[in-house]
PDB file of C-alpha atoms in Angstrom:
ATOM      1  CA  UNK A   1     155.324  91.385 228.973  1.00 49.00           C
ATOM      2  CA  UNK A   2     152.896  93.856 227.668  1.00 49.00           C
ATOM      3  CA  UNK A   3     153.362  97.558 228.535  1.00 49.00           C
ATOM      4  CA  UNK A   4     150.901 100.274 228.341  1.00 50.00           C
ATOM      5  CA  UNK A   5     151.093 103.881 229.297  1.00 49.00           C
ATOM      6  CA  UNK A   6     148.245 105.501 231.188  1.00 50.00           C
ATOM      7  CA  UNK A   7     148.188 109.181 231.859  1.00 48.00           C
ATOM      8  CA  UNK A   8     145.743 110.366 234.514  1.00 49.00           C
ATOM      9  CA  UNK A   9     145.118 114.021 234.311  1.00 49.00           C
ATOM     10  CA  UNK A  10     143.367 115.991 236.951  1.00 46.00           C
ATOM     11  CA  UNK A  11     143.447 119.718 237.623  1.00 46.00           C
ATOM     12  CA  UNK A  12     145.947 119.493 240.433  1.00 52.00           C
ATOM     13  CA  UNK A  13     148.211 116.738 239.080  1.00 66.00           C
ATOM     14  CA  UNK A  14     149.300 114.852 235.924  1.00 80.00           C
ATOM     15  CA  UNK A  15     150.581 111.342 236.636  1.00 81.00           C
ATOM     16  CA  UNK A  16     152.096 108.910 234.222  1.00 86.00           C
ATOM     17  CA  UNK A  17     151.627 105.202 235.129  1.00 87.00           C
ATOM     18  CA  UNK A  18     153.035 102.180 233.240  1.00 89.00           C
ATOM     19  CA  UNK A  19     150.929  98.953 233.403  1.00 92.00           C
ATOM     20  CA  UNK A  20     152.943  95.766 233.250  1.00 91.00           C
ATOM     21  CA  UNK A  21     150.966  92.585 232.457  1.00 93.00           C
ATOM     22  CA  UNK A  22     152.923  89.341 232.015  1.00 92.00           C
ATOM     23  CA  UNK A  23     151.349  87.717 229.032  1.00 91.00           C
ATOM     24  CA  UNK A  24     150.442  83.967 229.681  1.00 93.00           C
ATOM     25  CA  UNK A  25     152.044  84.360 233.133  1.00 96.00           C
ATOM     26  CA  UNK A  26     151.718  80.653 234.150  1.00 97.00           C
ATOM     27  CA  UNK A  27     153.012  79.365 230.841  1.00 97.00           C
ATOM     28  CA  UNK A  28     156.002  81.952 230.969  1.00 97.00           C
ATOM     29  CA  UNK A  29     156.870  80.774 234.494  1.00 98.00           C
ATOM     30  CA  UNK A  30     156.743  77.148 233.458  1.00 98.00           C
ATOM     31  CA  UNK A  31     158.988  77.931 230.495  1.00 98.00           C
ATOM     32  CA  UNK A  32     161.345  79.836 232.793  1.00 97.00           C
ATOM     33  CA  UNK A  33     161.639  76.600 234.889  1.00 97.00           C
ATOM     34  CA  UNK A  34     161.993  74.320 231.916  1.00 98.00           C
ATOM     35  CA  UNK A  35     163.123  75.825 228.708  1.00 98.00           C
ATOM     36  CA  UNK A  36     162.329  72.698 226.707  1.00 98.00           C
ATOM     37  CA  UNK A  37     158.639  73.739 226.823  1.00 98.00           C
ATOM     38  CA  UNK A  38     159.217  76.789 224.619  1.00 97.00           C
ATOM     39  CA  UNK A  39     157.423  76.424 221.261  1.00 97.00           C
ATOM     40  CA  UNK A  40     155.186  73.634 222.491  1.00 98.00           C
ATOM     41  CA  UNK A  41     151.509  73.377 223.231  1.00 98.00           C
ATOM     42  CA  UNK A  42     151.360  73.742 226.986  1.00 97.00           C
ATOM     43  CA  UNK A  43     148.455  74.163 229.445  1.00 96.00           C
ATOM     44  CA  UNK A  44     148.121  74.648 233.169  1.00 96.00           C
ATOM     45  CA  UNK A  45     145.293  73.098 234.921  1.00 92.00           C
ATOM     46  CA  UNK A  46     143.510  73.628 238.356  1.00 85.00           C
ATOM     47  CA  UNK A  47     143.614  70.913 240.976  1.00 75.00           C
ATOM     48  CA  UNK A  48     139.834  70.930 241.451  1.00 67.00           C
ATOM     49  CA  UNK A  49     139.000  69.655 237.754  1.00 67.00           C
ATOM     50  CA  UNK A  50     138.116  73.380 236.931  1.00 71.00           C
ATOM     51  CA  UNK A  51     139.736  72.980 233.623  1.00 87.00           C
ATOM     52  CA  UNK A  52     142.642  74.790 232.041  1.00 92.00           C
ATOM     53  CA  UNK A  53     143.572  78.261 233.399  1.00 92.00           C
ATOM     54  CA  UNK A  54     146.316  79.084 231.067  1.00 95.00           C
ATOM     55  CA  UNK A  55     147.828  77.769 227.648  1.00 96.00           C
ATOM     56  CA  UNK A  56     150.570  78.764 225.332  1.00 97.00           C
ATOM     57  CA  UNK A  57     149.815  80.295 221.885  1.00 97.00           C
ATOM     58  CA  UNK A  58     150.687  76.966 220.362  1.00 97.00           C
ATOM     59  CA  UNK A  59     147.891  75.442 222.257  1.00 96.00           C
ATOM     60  CA  UNK A  60     145.504  78.170 221.493  1.00 96.00           C
ATOM     61  CA  UNK A  61     146.314  77.765 217.740  1.00 96.00           C
ATOM     62  CA  UNK A  62     144.988  74.116 218.180  1.00 95.00           C
ATOM     63  CA  UNK A  63     141.729  75.468 219.511  1.00 92.00           C
ATOM     64  CA  UNK A  64     142.396  75.057 223.104  1.00 93.00           C
ATOM     65  CA  UNK A  65     140.827  77.735 225.319  1.00 88.00           C
ATOM     66  CA  UNK A  66     140.632  78.809 229.076  1.00 87.00           C
ATOM     67  CA  UNK A  67     138.203  76.399 230.920  1.00 84.00           C
ATOM     68  CA  UNK A  68     138.713  73.554 228.457  1.00 84.00           C
ATOM     69  CA  UNK A  69     139.203  70.339 230.261  1.00 81.00           C
ATOM     70  CA  UNK A  70     136.615  71.148 232.967  1.00 77.00           C
ATOM     71  CA  UNK A  71     135.200  68.079 234.793  1.00 73.00           C
ATOM     72  CA  UNK A  72     131.755  66.647 234.464  1.00 72.00           C
ATOM     73  CA  UNK A  73     130.208  68.582 237.414  1.00 71.00           C
ATOM     74  CA  UNK A  74     131.685  71.883 235.960  1.00 70.00           C
ATOM     75  CA  UNK A  75     130.097  71.144 232.441  1.00 71.00           C
ATOM     76  CA  UNK A  76     126.692  70.523 234.252  1.00 71.00           C
ATOM     77  CA  UNK A  77     126.541  73.623 236.347  1.00 72.00           C
ATOM     78  CA  UNK A  78     128.487  76.333 234.487  1.00 74.00           C
ATOM     79  CA  UNK A  79     126.330  77.822 231.788  1.00 76.00           C
ATOM     80  CA  UNK A  80     129.479  78.483 229.612  1.00 74.00           C
ATOM     81  CA  UNK A  81     130.072  74.836 229.379  1.00 73.00           C
ATOM     82  CA  UNK A  82     126.502  73.325 229.227  1.00 74.00           C
ATOM     83  CA  UNK A  83     126.108  71.467 225.947  1.00 74.00           C
ATOM     84  CA  UNK A  84     129.777  71.593 225.117  1.00 74.00           C
ATOM     85  CA  UNK A  85     131.191  68.124 225.161  1.00 71.00           C
ATOM     86  CA  UNK A  86     134.210  69.551 223.341  1.00 74.00           C
ATOM     87  CA  UNK A  87     135.313  71.124 226.710  1.00 74.00           C
ATOM     88  CA  UNK A  88     135.822  67.684 228.227  1.00 79.00           C
ATOM     89  CA  UNK A  89     139.552  66.743 228.737  1.00 85.00           C
ATOM     90  CA  UNK A  90     139.376  63.684 226.414  1.00 85.00           C
ATOM     91  CA  UNK A  91     138.193  65.989 223.677  1.00 87.00           C
ATOM     92  CA  UNK A  92     140.913  68.434 224.374  1.00 89.00           C
ATOM     93  CA  UNK A  93     143.407  65.896 223.985  1.00 91.00           C
ATOM     94  CA  UNK A  94     141.785  64.886 220.583  1.00 92.00           C
ATOM     95  CA  UNK A  95     142.126  68.424 219.346  1.00 92.00           C
ATOM     96  CA  UNK A  96     145.700  68.724 220.547  1.00 94.00           C
ATOM     97  CA  UNK A  97     147.281  65.158 221.113  1.00 96.00           C
ATOM     98  CA  UNK A  98     150.728  66.672 221.975  1.00 96.00           C
ATOM     99  CA  UNK A  99     149.371  69.039 224.549  1.00 96.00           C
ATOM    100  CA  UNK A 100     151.355  69.043 227.783  1.00 96.00           C
ATOM    101  CA  UNK A 101     149.295  69.620 230.798  1.00 94.00           C
ATOM    102  CA  UNK A 102     150.904  70.811 233.829  1.00 95.00           C
ATOM    103  CA  UNK A 103     149.369  71.204 237.323  1.00 94.00           C
ATOM    104  CA  UNK A 104     149.209  74.738 239.003  1.00 94.00           C
ATOM    105  CA  UNK A 105     152.304  75.361 241.331  1.00 96.00           C
ATOM    106  CA  UNK A 106     151.136  78.485 243.014  1.00 95.00           C
ATOM    107  CA  UNK A 107     154.214  78.604 245.424  1.00 97.00           C
ATOM    108  CA  UNK A 108     156.510  78.744 242.466  1.00 98.00           C
ATOM    109  CA  UNK A 109     154.294  81.288 240.641  1.00 97.00           C
ATOM    110  CA  UNK A 110     154.298  83.611 243.622  1.00 97.00           C
ATOM    111  CA  UNK A 111     158.150  83.294 243.683  1.00 98.00           C
ATOM    112  CA  UNK A 112     158.387  84.313 240.013  1.00 97.00           C
ATOM    113  CA  UNK A 113     155.916  87.063 240.638  1.00 97.00           C
ATOM    114  CA  UNK A 114     158.077  88.333 243.589  1.00 96.00           C
ATOM    115  CA  UNK A 115     161.108  88.169 241.358  1.00 96.00           C
ATOM    116  CA  UNK A 116     159.323  90.409 238.780  1.00 94.00           C
ATOM    117  CA  UNK A 117     158.355  92.793 241.413  1.00 93.00           C
ATOM    118  CA  UNK A 118     161.861  92.979 242.836  1.00 92.00           C
ATOM    119  CA  UNK A 119     163.228  93.618 239.409  1.00 92.00           C
ATOM    120  CA  UNK A 120     160.740  96.367 238.796  1.00 91.00           C
ATOM    121  CA  UNK A 121     161.579  97.899 242.205  1.00 89.00           C
ATOM    122  CA  UNK A 122     165.306  97.769 241.339  1.00 88.00           C
ATOM    123  CA  UNK A 123     164.526  99.545 237.941  1.00 84.00           C
ATOM    124  CA  UNK A 124     162.387 102.216 239.481  1.00 76.00           C
ATOM    125  CA  UNK A 125     164.354 102.621 242.786  1.00 72.00           C
ATOM    126  CA  UNK A 126     161.468 100.816 244.784  1.00 62.00           C
ATOM    127  CA  UNK A 127     159.216 103.888 244.469  1.00 67.00           C
ATOM    128  CA  UNK A 128     155.633 103.768 243.473  1.00 78.00           C
ATOM    129  CA  UNK A 129     155.438 100.158 242.292  1.00 87.00           C
ATOM    130  CA  UNK A 130     152.157  98.591 242.933  1.00 90.00           C
ATOM    131  CA  UNK A 131     151.133  94.976 242.390  1.00 90.00           C
ATOM    132  CA  UNK A 132     147.560  94.280 241.610  1.00 93.00           C
ATOM    133  CA  UNK A 133     147.591  90.589 240.922  1.00 94.00           C
ATOM    134  CA  UNK A 134     150.182  87.867 240.393  1.00 94.00           C
ATOM    135  CA  UNK A 135     151.113  89.080 237.037  1.00 94.00           C
ATOM    136  CA  UNK A 136     150.037  92.862 236.975  1.00 94.00           C
ATOM    137  CA  UNK A 137     152.039  95.723 238.204  1.00 94.00           C
ATOM    138  CA  UNK A 138     151.681  99.505 238.031  1.00 93.00           C
ATOM    139  CA  UNK A 139     154.609 102.000 238.087  1.00 89.00           C
ATOM    140  CA  UNK A 140     154.207 105.729 238.667  1.00 87.00           C
ATOM    141  CA  UNK A 141     156.915 107.041 236.314  1.00 84.00           C
ATOM    142  CA  UNK A 142     155.853 110.594 236.480  1.00 83.00           C
ATOM    143  CA  UNK A 143     159.013 111.763 237.984  1.00 75.00           C
ATOM    144  CA  UNK A 144     161.203 109.873 235.415  1.00 72.00           C
ATOM    145  CA  UNK A 145     159.071 111.198 232.681  1.00 73.00           C
ATOM    146  CA  UNK A 146     159.093 114.803 234.028  1.00 66.00           C
ATOM    147  CA  UNK A 147     163.036 114.714 234.462  1.00 62.00           C
ATOM    148  CA  UNK A 148     163.221 113.189 230.967  1.00 57.00           C
ATOM    149  CA  UNK A 149     160.979 115.766 229.497  1.00 53.00           C
ATOM    150  CA  UNK A 150     162.916 118.694 231.333  1.00 54.00           C
ATOM    151  CA  UNK A 151     166.170 117.557 230.118  1.00 55.00           C
ATOM    152  CA  UNK A 152     164.848 117.039 226.533  1.00 52.00           C
ATOM    153  CA  UNK A 153     163.251 120.341 226.234  1.00 50.00           C
ATOM    154  CA  UNK A 154     166.380 122.159 227.394  1.00 48.00           C
ATOM    155  CA  UNK A 155     168.494 120.287 224.893  1.00 49.00           C
ATOM    156  CA  UNK A 156     166.011 121.389 222.177  1.00 46.00           C
ATOM    157  CA  UNK A 157     166.087 124.894 223.237  1.00 50.00           C
ATOM    158  CA  UNK A 158     169.754 125.381 222.812  1.00 48.00           C
TER     159      UNK A 158
END
């Protein structure tokens, strides 16, 4: 998971918000389900021949990128893929013969996402946790930071 701290400052209020973004979410969820996928080139594909929607770093290192594997129609109508025969699934498999391609499992991904949300709520007492997508969460930690800051400053002053 990647974490970043955002401080929003207004004249009336200063807030501290953590952004939690699960890196390669679909791939991480699949590895959670099947540990043997760790360290292997893995990709998740859409059901509609829309191509690959996520890939592991091992797959990325072989030149596989989001959208690769798109079907013939997609290559014809999507500007990004026009004139890119390398985006066809057979070419993708040539670039990375050991690529494991898994179908999307949205019900499972929603369950994993819910588990992450629940864990964040337990850590943060269920307050001010906001989910913006399947793998993005925001936590207002202003109160935690304020109480930490207050206790730290009092220990420094003694």
